[in-house]
């Protein structure tokens, strides 16, 4: 592994954004040792990985409206399960607890109502991804051809494989059970994958772990940081609560309601602007020689990425170091249509690459945006929260920016002041 990796100036982002010879999945395959079975969910370039991207684009994103109410119901249950007993201030480890909550909420759409509340499944999901990242670091120093021989000696690899095997048993049992009840109708990733793969065959556990691997740790990292940011600004929290109350009390979870949470959208984009997943985005492998407009050659086989520096550039964002929750809301009020479009949380541009940019920009961002908004609505309406203990720090690992895994907050139950028709707030 290793080798040269180019970090390009953001001015090239739009030049290369559509280039088919710069491939994200194959880059990941090259960087990440995907030689082992238990790493297959990270291999977007394999058949199952392609099925995942296909299903997100063709099924998940088009079904968003239908899954809003199930997601809201699940959010109610997940918060009750994980943030209970807090009529008085109670301390929670923020990141772990948010991960369990988001794992349950997103799983509602990935594996359905029954399995999404299964404690063993949720443990597997959260442990598998964590072990896999440690395992990948453990195999990194080994020449790739030796990995299939040495992995059993490496504890993190054995742990990852054990979680993978557990996941395999759970998913196979769940599919068997569904097949024995053909009269029941399901509308979730497990069902869509069966339909989409048809006769061509696929590995359902790879698909499930790929979905969860892409969705849960990214969303958890994001929401942890956002809550840390909100702990700094009571006034903003009150404004967000007022917005959520006005929108959800009036419209419930009906079509378009989440779109009306404009301050929330802006706050989310601002938090991600200041702390995206990485200092670089658009990581790609050159499948052929690629020539940039200034003549620079990206030779076939090289990895490249684009610097996210414009996200903190004062010529793009005045006072770029200041968290300004209304920044993107103001952009949304601009007379210029392009500026308005760029202001949305789900928009991508060289100025904001929190979800990447171009043909491989995160396809799950529309789903992520809805899940995060629904989760935040529940959190804001039902809980007071405040920071406690040492100030949260952003951790770095290479170019990665990781929200603090050790931060604690105190939470306290509050009355939302209204109930939606279906009782999900
Ligand atoms: C806050 C949450 C999330 C963040 C910050 C995030 C971020 C990203 C980023 C930066 C990329 C690379 C884009 C590029 O290089 O142009 C990406 C790719 C991807 N994301 Fe997300 N993501 C999130 C949630 C999700 C969710 C919920 C799903 C699935 C439902 C998902 C599925 C994927 C997939 C499959 C790819 C690879 C796309 C491809 O190979 O073309 N992501 N994501």
XYZ file of C-alpha atoms and ligand atoms in Angstrom:
468
model
C 0.000 0.000 0.000
C 1.230 3.551 0.457
C 2.599 4.980 -2.794
C 2.062 8.452 -4.127
C -1.261 10.162 -3.546
C -1.918 13.536 -5.142
C -3.870 16.162 -3.209
C -5.355 18.519 -5.773
C -6.282 22.162 -5.430
C -10.094 22.591 -5.116
C -10.066 24.490 -8.443
C -9.797 21.070 -10.148
C -12.864 19.622 -8.388
C -15.291 20.624 -11.125
C -12.894 19.509 -13.888
C -12.660 15.972 -12.605
C -16.039 15.564 -10.947
C -17.526 13.626 -13.851
C -14.407 11.806 -14.997
C -15.164 8.094 -15.379
C -11.474 7.252 -15.260
C -11.218 8.479 -11.681
C -12.903 5.842 -9.559
C -13.814 5.993 -5.871
C -14.649 2.333 -5.232
C -11.518 1.016 -6.929
C -9.439 3.516 -4.954
C -10.896 2.212 -1.747
C -10.226 -1.338 -2.909
C -6.609 -0.418 -3.524
C -6.135 1.385 -0.193
C -8.119 -0.964 1.979
C -6.973 -4.567 2.131
C -10.160 -6.245 0.996
C -8.558 -9.663 0.626
C -10.505 -11.126 3.554
C -14.160 -12.157 3.512
C -14.905 -10.013 6.520
C -13.691 -6.887 4.666
C -15.972 -7.432 1.654
C -18.597 -4.941 2.926
C -15.979 -2.191 2.393
C -15.380 -3.213 -1.196
C -17.630 -0.932 -3.216
C -16.032 -2.271 -6.389
C -17.277 -5.858 -5.943
C -20.648 -7.072 -7.215
C -22.357 -6.635 -3.825
C -20.839 -3.153 -3.457
C -22.275 -2.147 -6.828
C -25.651 -3.531 -5.766
C -25.521 -1.296 -2.657
C -24.846 1.892 -4.657
C -27.525 0.867 -7.181
C -30.141 0.281 -4.465
C -29.409 3.586 -2.732
C -29.849 5.495 -5.982
C -32.812 3.595 -7.412
C -34.719 2.533 -4.340
C -33.780 4.191 -1.058
C -33.648 7.778 -2.319
C -36.948 7.348 -4.185
C -38.691 5.868 -1.161
C -37.679 8.581 1.306
C -41.188 9.935 1.700
C -42.605 6.515 2.554
C -40.036 5.824 5.242
C -40.350 9.110 7.139
C -43.072 7.904 9.520
C -41.421 4.524 10.225
C -38.164 6.375 10.922
C -39.930 8.816 13.261
C -41.614 5.936 15.111
C -38.291 4.188 15.456
C -36.642 7.378 16.719
C -39.215 7.545 19.530
C -38.493 3.941 20.502
C -34.730 4.262 20.163
C -34.544 7.347 22.390
C -36.828 5.678 24.948
C -34.585 2.616 24.937
C -31.262 4.412 25.178
C -32.032 7.721 26.886
C -34.446 6.517 29.549
C -34.393 7.282 33.288
C -33.513 10.909 32.858
C -36.184 12.879 34.639
C -33.180 14.413 36.354
C -29.837 15.215 34.682
C -28.097 12.003 33.618
C -24.647 11.591 32.130
C -24.272 9.702 28.828
C -21.214 8.832 26.723
C -22.343 10.820 23.705
C -20.824 9.021 20.739
C -21.539 5.435 21.825
C -25.051 6.319 22.770
C -25.770 8.214 19.517
C -24.363 5.255 17.593
C -26.829 2.843 19.238
C -29.728 5.229 18.594
C -28.829 5.789 14.939
C -28.124 2.090 14.401
C -31.658 1.276 15.505
C -33.292 4.080 13.499
C -31.456 3.383 10.223
C -31.856 -0.387 10.655
C -35.606 0.071 10.520
C -35.190 0.747 6.797
C -32.327 -1.713 6.280
C -33.636 -4.856 8.022
C -37.201 -4.024 9.084
C -39.173 -3.600 12.252
C -38.260 -6.823 14.010
C -34.494 -7.033 13.593
C -33.883 -3.300 14.026
C -34.667 -3.669 17.747
C -32.701 -6.854 18.227
C -29.949 -6.098 20.727
C -27.586 -8.739 19.291
C -27.944 -7.381 15.762
C -27.336 -3.800 16.907
C -24.257 -4.889 18.871
C -22.915 -6.727 15.823
C -23.429 -3.680 13.613
C -21.647 -1.279 15.903
C -18.837 -3.676 16.836
C -18.228 -4.931 13.303
C -17.402 -1.496 11.864
C -15.188 -0.556 14.819
C -13.288 -3.867 14.675
C -12.934 -3.662 10.897
C -11.146 -0.304 11.069
C -8.753 -1.598 13.736
C -8.221 -4.780 11.740
C -7.425 -2.825 8.613
C -4.725 -0.920 10.508
C -3.361 -4.232 11.809
C -2.999 -5.769 8.335
C -1.700 -2.579 6.700
C 2.016 -3.262 7.389
C 1.811 -6.751 5.845
C 2.420 -7.355 2.131
C -0.980 -7.996 0.639
C -0.170 -11.516 -0.589
C 0.613 -12.566 3.004
C -2.638 -11.225 4.484
C -4.690 -14.411 3.810
C -1.984 -16.356 5.690
C -1.322 -14.074 8.667
C -4.714 -12.621 9.489
C -5.607 -15.322 12.035
C -2.615 -14.253 14.133
C -3.987 -10.720 14.363
C -6.584 -10.291 17.123
C -8.536 -7.418 15.493
C -8.924 -9.517 12.329
C -10.227 -12.492 14.298
C -12.671 -10.209 16.108
C -13.887 -8.707 12.832
C -14.345 -12.150 11.311
C -16.252 -13.303 14.431
C -18.692 -10.367 14.139
C -19.014 -11.019 10.401
C -19.884 -14.687 11.081
C -22.422 -13.642 13.728
C -23.992 -11.205 11.252
C -24.109 -13.966 8.649
C -26.084 -16.247 10.986
C -28.539 -13.497 11.970
C -29.225 -12.360 8.406
C -29.573 -15.888 7.028
C -32.049 -16.768 9.804
C -34.024 -13.586 9.118
C -34.212 -14.315 5.375
C -35.233 -17.930 6.051
C -37.985 -16.718 8.363
C -39.273 -14.286 5.745
C -39.337 -17.002 3.110
C -41.451 -19.149 5.419
C -44.029 -16.328 5.671
C -44.650 -15.439 2.000
C -47.940 -13.673 2.850
C -46.067 -10.885 4.678
C -44.996 -7.830 2.670
C -41.723 -6.089 3.466
C -40.348 -2.825 2.164
C -36.756 -2.552 3.286
C -33.227 -3.053 2.026
C -33.343 -6.770 2.823
C -36.341 -7.177 0.523
C -35.089 -4.791 -2.187
C -31.773 -6.635 -2.348
C -33.562 -9.956 -2.958
C -35.574 -8.355 -5.755
C -32.693 -6.402 -7.298
C -30.218 -9.294 -7.285
C -32.796 -11.668 -8.822
C -31.208 -14.842 -10.129
C -27.702 -13.373 -10.308
C -27.000 -14.083 -6.622
C -25.535 -11.850 -3.936
C -24.293 -12.051 -0.391
C -27.005 -10.547 1.855
C -24.704 -10.081 4.833
C -22.171 -8.151 2.746
C -24.993 -5.929 1.509
C -26.337 -5.302 5.023
C -22.949 -4.588 6.553
C -22.050 -2.348 3.612
C -25.207 -0.300 4.115
C -24.679 -0.012 7.838
C -20.923 0.537 7.464
C -21.512 3.476 5.108
C -24.416 4.913 7.080
C -23.938 4.485 10.805
C -20.388 5.551 11.615
C -20.534 8.596 9.297
C -23.887 9.753 10.688
C -22.773 9.096 14.274
C -19.589 11.070 13.805
C -21.571 13.914 12.299
C -24.339 14.030 14.925
C -21.870 13.801 17.814
C -20.066 16.882 16.510
C -23.314 18.715 15.916
C -24.493 18.112 19.493
C -21.102 19.267 20.780
C -21.514 22.435 18.677
C -25.052 22.988 19.958
C -23.936 22.657 23.584
C -22.040 25.912 22.996
C -25.061 27.921 21.919
C -28.290 27.862 23.984
C -29.869 30.590 21.907
C -29.452 28.575 18.718
C -30.922 25.511 20.439
C -33.985 27.558 21.402
C -34.374 28.860 17.849
C -34.116 25.307 16.504
C -36.741 24.127 19.005
C -39.051 26.932 17.912
C -38.584 25.904 14.260
C -39.183 22.213 14.952
C -42.265 23.006 17.035
C -43.706 25.281 14.346
C -43.076 22.825 11.497
C -43.785 19.433 13.076
C -46.698 20.576 15.244
C -48.309 22.095 12.171
C -47.491 19.462 9.560
C -46.468 16.297 11.416
C -44.158 14.152 9.305
C -46.056 14.819 6.071
C -44.442 15.347 2.686
C -42.159 18.348 2.582
C -42.130 18.961 6.368
C -38.441 18.089 6.720
C -37.663 20.482 3.865
C -39.176 23.305 5.924
C -36.584 22.820 8.685
C -34.424 25.470 7.073
C -32.508 26.665 10.117
C -31.763 23.059 11.039
C -30.515 22.386 7.505
C -28.223 25.420 7.748
C -26.900 24.448 11.187
C -26.148 20.937 9.925
C -24.277 22.257 6.903
C -22.302 24.680 9.068
C -21.274 21.961 11.516
C -20.143 19.796 8.607
C -18.314 22.742 7.027
C -16.189 23.193 10.114
C -15.667 19.475 10.652
C -16.162 17.261 7.616
C -15.056 13.617 7.732
C -11.696 14.480 6.253
C -9.383 17.307 5.197
C -9.591 15.892 1.674
C -12.493 14.608 -0.377
C -13.107 12.997 -3.781
C -10.546 10.216 -3.221
C -10.136 8.497 -6.558
C -7.952 5.943 -8.358
C -6.862 6.811 -11.908
C -7.947 3.884 -14.109
C -6.072 5.476 -17.036
C -3.691 8.430 -17.385
C -5.692 11.585 -16.645
C -4.453 15.018 -17.754
C -5.643 18.049 -15.752
C -6.300 21.386 -17.435
C -2.968 22.862 -16.251
C -1.139 19.917 -17.841
C -0.563 17.932 -14.631
C -0.648 14.203 -15.284
C -2.316 11.764 -12.907
C -0.711 8.536 -14.108
C -2.798 5.368 -14.299
C -2.816 3.628 -10.903
C -2.264 6.762 -8.800
C -4.572 7.831 -6.029
C -5.724 11.411 -5.822
C -8.020 13.492 -3.680
C -9.118 17.116 -3.573
C -8.344 19.459 -0.701
C -11.360 20.677 1.296
C -9.524 23.960 2.031
C -12.262 26.118 0.475
C -14.539 25.089 3.312
C -12.397 27.290 5.580
C -11.418 29.987 3.068
C -12.276 33.565 4.105
C -12.803 34.592 0.477
C -15.643 32.049 0.315
C -16.971 32.149 3.893
C -16.500 35.394 5.868
C -15.100 34.674 9.344
C -14.586 31.035 8.401
C -13.546 29.942 11.911
C -16.780 31.119 13.498
C -19.688 28.688 13.845
C -22.516 30.656 12.282
C -25.684 28.557 12.335
C -27.526 30.968 10.045
C -24.782 31.174 7.398
C -26.446 28.825 4.909
C -29.917 30.105 5.764
C -28.795 33.544 4.553
C -27.384 31.958 1.386
C -30.739 30.317 0.899
C -32.366 33.739 0.873
C -30.046 34.968 -1.895
C -31.529 36.274 -5.138
C -29.164 34.095 -7.092
C -30.598 30.627 -7.783
C -27.155 28.954 -7.908
C -26.253 30.323 -4.470
C -29.597 29.156 -3.103
C -29.058 25.641 -4.474
C -25.555 25.420 -3.042
C -26.821 26.295 0.433
C -28.674 23.022 1.006
C -27.201 20.370 3.313
C -27.386 17.777 0.526
C -25.778 20.005 -2.148
C -22.189 19.383 -3.071
C -19.734 21.917 -4.517
C -15.974 22.531 -4.427
C -16.751 25.030 -1.616
C -18.346 22.346 0.536
C -17.396 18.742 0.014
C -18.761 17.187 3.201
C -20.462 14.586 1.031
C -17.780 14.595 -1.675
C -18.570 15.937 -5.109
C -19.332 14.684 -8.598
C -20.453 11.335 -9.948
C -19.397 9.478 -6.778
C -20.672 12.026 -4.274
C -22.348 10.255 -1.364
C -25.550 8.693 -2.755
C -26.831 8.151 0.802
C -26.861 11.853 1.692
C -30.587 12.356 1.053
C -31.430 9.472 3.367
C -28.788 10.631 5.874
C -30.230 14.150 5.862
C -33.745 12.852 6.623
C -32.604 10.435 9.329
C -30.514 13.134 10.991
C -33.307 15.707 10.888
C -35.837 13.262 12.343
C -33.362 12.274 15.066
C -32.602 15.905 15.870
C -36.302 16.776 16.068
C -36.751 14.060 18.706
C -33.684 15.106 20.580
C -34.524 18.818 20.652
C -38.147 18.347 21.610
C -37.719 15.641 24.228
C -34.390 16.431 25.888
C -32.372 19.208 27.395
C -28.660 18.575 27.023
C -25.474 20.239 28.210
C -21.772 19.553 27.971
C -19.833 18.147 30.883
C -16.204 17.401 31.588
C -13.235 18.190 29.384
C -13.986 20.158 26.227
C -14.564 17.896 23.237
C -11.689 17.791 20.763
C -11.623 16.830 17.101
C -9.219 13.906 16.698
C -7.124 13.388 13.591
C -5.995 10.197 11.922
C -4.059 11.001 8.756
C -6.414 13.329 6.883
C -9.446 12.092 8.832
C -11.205 14.394 11.275
C -13.027 12.427 13.947
C -15.472 13.821 16.488
C -14.416 13.123 20.075
C -15.218 9.493 21.005
C -14.833 10.186 24.740
C -17.097 13.208 25.149
C -19.877 13.007 27.757
C -23.017 15.113 27.949
C -25.781 15.389 30.504
C -29.330 14.912 29.337
C -32.684 15.560 30.960
C -36.148 14.676 29.722
C -38.376 17.618 28.774
C -41.995 17.799 27.631
C -42.270 18.400 23.869
C -45.364 20.573 24.359
C -47.366 18.736 21.667
C -47.890 15.249 20.253
C -48.020 14.343 16.569
C -51.121 12.494 15.321
C -49.298 9.154 15.228
C -47.801 9.781 18.665
C -44.237 9.739 17.355
C -43.211 12.917 19.204
C -23.574 12.208 7.626
C -23.544 11.051 6.982
C -22.664 10.751 5.802
C -21.514 11.370 5.380
C -20.805 12.571 6.009
C -21.082 10.681 4.177
C -19.981 11.047 3.438
C -19.566 10.413 2.281
C -18.441 10.822 1.478
C -17.523 12.020 1.786
C -18.358 9.977 0.427
C -17.317 10.036 -0.711
C -17.855 10.931 -1.819
C -16.829 11.387 -2.839
O -15.665 11.050 -2.705
O -17.198 12.129 -3.807
C -19.426 9.010 0.570
C -19.644 7.953 -0.296
C -20.620 6.996 -0.120
N -21.620 7.018 0.837
Fe -21.867 8.396 2.304
N -21.948 9.665 3.903
C -22.945 9.667 4.863
C -24.025 8.823 4.945
C -24.271 7.780 4.080
C -25.416 6.895 4.162
C -26.561 7.039 5.156
C -25.260 5.959 3.178
C -26.162 4.819 2.796
C -27.464 4.779 2.960
C -24.032 6.278 2.464
C -23.524 5.557 1.401
C -22.399 5.902 0.669
C -21.880 5.106 -0.459
C -22.447 3.773 -0.972
C -20.771 5.803 -0.960
C -19.867 5.392 -2.139
C -20.446 5.952 -3.436
C -19.781 5.427 -4.705
O -18.984 4.484 -4.641
O -20.061 5.995 -5.807
N -23.458 7.383 3.040
N -20.165 9.299 1.684
